[in-house]
Amino acid sequence: MAFTPEPALIESAGKINTENLGRRVRVHSVAKELGITSKEFIAVLGEFGITGKVPSSTLSNEEATDVVSRLAGGEG
Protein backbone atom coordinates (compact mmCIF):
# COMPACT_ATOMS: atom_id res chain seq x y z
CA MET A 1 0.00 0.00 0.00
CA ALA A 2 1.41 3.39 -0.99
CA PHE A 3 2.10 6.08 1.56
CA THR A 4 -0.18 9.11 1.22
CA PRO A 5 0.63 12.11 3.42
CA GLU A 6 -2.20 13.75 5.34
CA PRO A 7 -3.39 17.13 3.98
CA ALA A 8 -2.11 18.94 7.11
CA LEU A 9 1.35 17.46 6.56
CA ILE A 10 1.32 18.54 2.91
CA GLU A 11 0.37 22.05 3.99
CA SER A 12 3.08 22.20 6.68
CA ALA A 13 5.72 20.96 4.23
CA GLY A 14 4.72 23.65 1.75
CA LYS A 15 5.46 26.35 4.33
CA ILE A 16 9.05 25.24 5.03
CA ASN A 17 11.72 27.34 3.36
CA THR A 18 14.26 24.67 2.50
CA GLU A 19 16.90 27.31 1.76
CA ASN A 20 17.13 27.93 5.52
CA LEU A 21 17.79 24.30 6.49
CA GLY A 22 21.59 24.45 6.49
CA ARG A 23 24.06 21.78 5.36
CA ARG A 24 22.96 19.26 7.99
CA VAL A 25 19.67 19.25 9.88
CA ARG A 26 18.47 17.11 12.78
CA VAL A 27 15.55 14.75 12.24
CA HIS A 28 13.73 16.20 15.26
CA SER A 29 14.11 19.75 13.89
CA VAL A 30 12.44 18.89 10.59
CA ALA A 31 9.70 16.99 12.44
CA LYS A 32 9.05 20.05 14.59
CA GLU A 33 8.84 22.27 11.50
CA LEU A 34 6.31 19.84 10.02
CA GLY A 35 4.26 19.77 13.22
CA ILE A 36 4.64 16.02 13.74
CA THR A 37 6.54 13.84 16.19
CA SER A 38 10.01 12.57 15.46
CA LYS A 39 8.60 9.03 15.45
CA GLU A 40 6.08 9.99 12.76
CA PHE A 41 8.78 11.72 10.69
CA ILE A 42 11.10 8.72 10.98
CA ALA A 43 8.25 6.61 9.56
CA VAL A 44 7.91 9.10 6.68
CA LEU A 45 11.65 8.88 6.05
CA GLY A 46 11.33 5.10 5.91
CA GLU A 47 8.61 5.42 3.27
CA PHE A 48 11.09 7.45 1.21
CA GLY A 49 13.87 4.88 1.66
CA ILE A 50 15.83 6.70 4.36
CA THR A 51 16.31 4.22 7.19
CA GLY A 52 18.28 3.86 10.40
CA LYS A 53 17.48 7.34 11.72
CA VAL A 54 16.71 8.42 15.29
CA PRO A 55 15.53 11.89 16.41
CA SER A 56 19.09 13.12 17.00
CA SER A 57 20.34 11.86 13.62
CA THR A 58 21.14 14.35 10.92
CA LEU A 59 19.93 14.57 7.36
CA SER A 60 21.91 16.20 4.59
CA ASN A 61 20.42 19.32 3.08
CA GLU A 62 19.69 17.30 -0.05
CA GLU A 63 17.84 14.58 1.88
CA ALA A 64 15.80 17.05 3.91
CA THR A 65 14.97 19.19 0.88
CA ASP A 66 13.94 16.13 -1.13
CA VAL A 67 11.63 14.80 1.61
CA VAL A 68 10.04 18.19 2.31
CA SER A 69 9.55 18.89 -1.40
CA ARG A 70 7.98 15.48 -2.00
CA LEU A 71 5.66 15.95 0.97
CA ALA A 72 4.68 19.43 -0.20
CA GLY A 73 3.82 17.95 -3.58
CA GLY A 74 1.64 15.30 -1.93
CA GLU A 75 3.95 12.47 -2.95
CA GLY A 76 4.16 9.31 -0.97
Backbone as JSON, one array per atom type, in Angstrom:
{
  "sequence": "MAFTPEPALIESAGKINTENLGRRVRVHSVAKELGITSKEFIAVLGEFGITGKVPSSTLSNEEATDVVSRLAGGEG",
  "N": [[0.85, -1.19, 0.0], [0.61, 2.18, -0.85], [2.19, 5.05, 0.53], [0.45, 7.86, 1.64], [0.58, 11.17, 2.3], [-0.97, 13.05, 4.94], [-3.34, 15.76, 4.5], [-2.78, 18.0, 6.2], [-0.09, 17.65, 6.74], [1.01, 17.92, 4.21], [0.41, 20.61, 3.78], [1.92, 21.83, 5.85], [4.52, 21.11, 5.06], [4.71, 22.56, 2.72], [5.09, 25.1, 3.66], [7.64, 25.29, 4.62], [10.76, 26.77, 4.3], [13.13, 25.6, 2.47], [15.63, 26.58, 1.88], [16.65, 27.61, 4.17], [17.53, 25.52, 5.73], [20.18, 24.65, 6.16], [23.43, 22.96, 5.99], [23.44, 20.44, 7.27], [20.81, 18.89, 9.05], [18.89, 18.22, 11.92], [16.85, 15.35, 12.53], [14.75, 15.61, 14.38], [14.36, 18.36, 14.31], [13.34, 18.91, 11.74], [11.0, 17.45, 11.92], [9.67, 18.92, 13.89], [9.29, 21.34, 12.54], [7.47, 20.44, 10.68], [5.35, 19.88, 12.25], [4.86, 17.42, 13.4], [5.54, 14.37, 15.28], [8.84, 13.15, 16.09], [8.96, 10.41, 15.81], [6.86, 9.91, 13.99], [7.89, 11.3, 11.79], [10.22, 9.85, 11.28], [9.07, 7.5, 10.39], [7.97, 8.47, 8.0], [10.34, 9.09, 6.66], [11.3, 6.49, 6.33], [9.42, 5.54, 4.5], [10.29, 6.88, 2.29], [12.64, 5.65, 1.79], [14.78, 6.23, 3.46], [16.49, 5.04, 6.01], [17.25, 3.84, 9.39], [17.41, 6.02, 11.09], [17.32, 8.15, 13.98], [15.78, 10.44, 16.36], [17.88, 12.29, 16.97], [19.58, 12.05, 14.86], [21.19, 13.23, 11.85], [20.21, 14.77, 8.77], [21.23, 15.22, 5.42], [21.33, 18.33, 3.64], [20.33, 17.91, 1.12], [18.86, 15.52, 1.4], [16.89, 16.3, 3.29], [15.66, 18.45, 1.93], [14.67, 17.09, -0.32], [12.79, 15.29, 0.85], [10.99, 17.09, 2.14], [10.11, 18.57, -0.08], [8.9, 16.56, -1.63], [6.84, 15.82, 0.13], [5.43, 18.25, 0.22], [4.47, 18.29, -2.33], [2.62, 16.35, -2.19], [3.43, 13.78, -2.57], [3.97, 10.29, -2.01]],
  "CA": [[0.0, 0.0, 0.0], [1.41, 3.39, -0.99], [2.1, 6.08, 1.56], [-0.18, 9.11, 1.22], [0.63, 12.11, 3.42], [-2.2, 13.75, 5.34], [-3.39, 17.13, 3.98], [-2.11, 18.94, 7.11], [1.35, 17.46, 6.56], [1.32, 18.54, 2.91], [0.37, 22.05, 3.99], [3.08, 22.2, 6.68], [5.72, 20.96, 4.23], [4.72, 23.65, 1.75], [5.46, 26.35, 4.33], [9.05, 25.24, 5.03], [11.72, 27.34, 3.36], [14.26, 24.67, 2.5], [16.9, 27.31, 1.76], [17.13, 27.93, 5.52], [17.79, 24.3, 6.49], [21.59, 24.45, 6.49], [24.06, 21.78, 5.36], [22.96, 19.26, 7.99], [19.67, 19.25, 9.88], [18.47, 17.11, 12.78], [15.55, 14.75, 12.24], [13.73, 16.2, 15.26], [14.11, 19.75, 13.89], [12.44, 18.89, 10.59], [9.7, 16.99, 12.44], [9.05, 20.05, 14.59], [8.84, 22.27, 11.5], [6.31, 19.84, 10.02], [4.26, 19.77, 13.22], [4.64, 16.02, 13.74], [6.54, 13.84, 16.19], [10.01, 12.57, 15.46], [8.6, 9.03, 15.45], [6.08, 9.99, 12.76], [8.78, 11.72, 10.69], [11.1, 8.72, 10.98], [8.25, 6.61, 9.56], [7.91, 9.1, 6.68], [11.65, 8.88, 6.05], [11.33, 5.1, 5.91], [8.61, 5.42, 3.27], [11.09, 7.45, 1.21], [13.87, 4.88, 1.66], [15.83, 6.7, 4.36], [16.31, 4.22, 7.19], [18.28, 3.86, 10.4], [17.48, 7.34, 11.72], [16.71, 8.42, 15.29], [15.53, 11.89, 16.41], [19.09, 13.12, 17.0], [20.34, 11.86, 13.62], [21.14, 14.35, 10.92], [19.93, 14.57, 7.36], [21.91, 16.2, 4.59], [20.42, 19.32, 3.08], [19.69, 17.3, -0.05], [17.84, 14.58, 1.88], [15.8, 17.05, 3.91], [14.97, 19.19, 0.88], [13.94, 16.13, -1.13], [11.63, 14.8, 1.61], [10.04, 18.19, 2.31], [9.55, 18.89, -1.4], [7.98, 15.48, -2.0], [5.66, 15.95, 0.97], [4.68, 19.43, -0.2], [3.82, 17.95, -3.58], [1.64, 15.3, -1.93], [3.95, 12.47, -2.95], [4.16, 9.31, -0.97]],
  "C": [[0.89, 1.25, 0.0], [1.14, 4.37, 0.15], [1.47, 7.33, 0.96], [-0.16, 10.06, 2.41], [-0.71, 12.78, 3.67], [-2.17, 15.18, 4.79], [-2.68, 18.16, 4.88], [-0.6, 18.85, 6.98], [1.81, 18.08, 5.25], [1.38, 20.06, 3.06], [1.58, 22.54, 4.78], [4.36, 22.15, 5.86], [5.84, 22.11, 3.24], [5.15, 24.98, 2.35], [6.94, 26.4, 4.73], [9.93, 25.81, 3.92], [12.98, 26.48, 3.43], [15.61, 25.35, 2.35], [17.48, 27.64, 3.13], [17.5, 26.7, 6.34], [19.25, 24.12, 6.89], [22.11, 23.17, 5.84], [23.58, 20.48, 5.96], [21.82, 19.72, 8.89], [19.24, 18.02, 10.67], [17.06, 16.64, 12.41], [14.47, 15.42, 13.08], [13.42, 17.65, 14.89], [13.15, 19.8, 12.7], [11.05, 18.45, 11.04], [8.96, 18.13, 13.11], [8.51, 21.06, 13.58], [7.57, 21.77, 10.81], [5.11, 19.7, 10.96], [3.89, 18.33, 13.55], [5.72, 15.54, 14.7], [7.72, 13.29, 15.4], [9.71, 11.15, 14.99], [7.81, 8.99, 14.14], [6.97, 10.35, 11.57], [9.74, 10.61, 10.3], [10.35, 7.7, 10.12], [8.14, 7.15, 8.14], [9.24, 8.88, 5.95], [11.78, 7.45, 5.53], [10.55, 4.86, 4.63], [9.38, 5.95, 2.06], [12.46, 6.78, 1.08], [15.03, 5.34, 2.51], [15.62, 5.99, 5.69], [17.45, 4.41, 8.19], [18.43, 5.2, 11.11], [16.79, 7.34, 13.08], [16.54, 9.94, 15.37], [16.78, 12.77, 16.38], [19.98, 12.94, 15.77], [20.25, 13.11, 12.76], [20.78, 13.85, 9.53], [20.77, 15.58, 6.6], [20.87, 17.2, 4.09], [19.65, 18.71, 1.92], [18.58, 16.34, 0.37], [16.63, 15.32, 2.43], [14.98, 17.8, 2.87], [14.12, 18.26, 0.02], [12.67, 15.66, -0.41], [10.57, 15.89, 1.75], [9.36, 18.53, 0.99], [8.55, 17.82, -1.84], [6.71, 15.53, -1.17], [4.8, 17.12, 0.52], [3.92, 19.17, -1.5], [2.79, 16.83, -3.42], [2.1, 13.9, -2.31], [4.09, 11.56, -1.75], [4.94, 8.14, -1.43]]
}
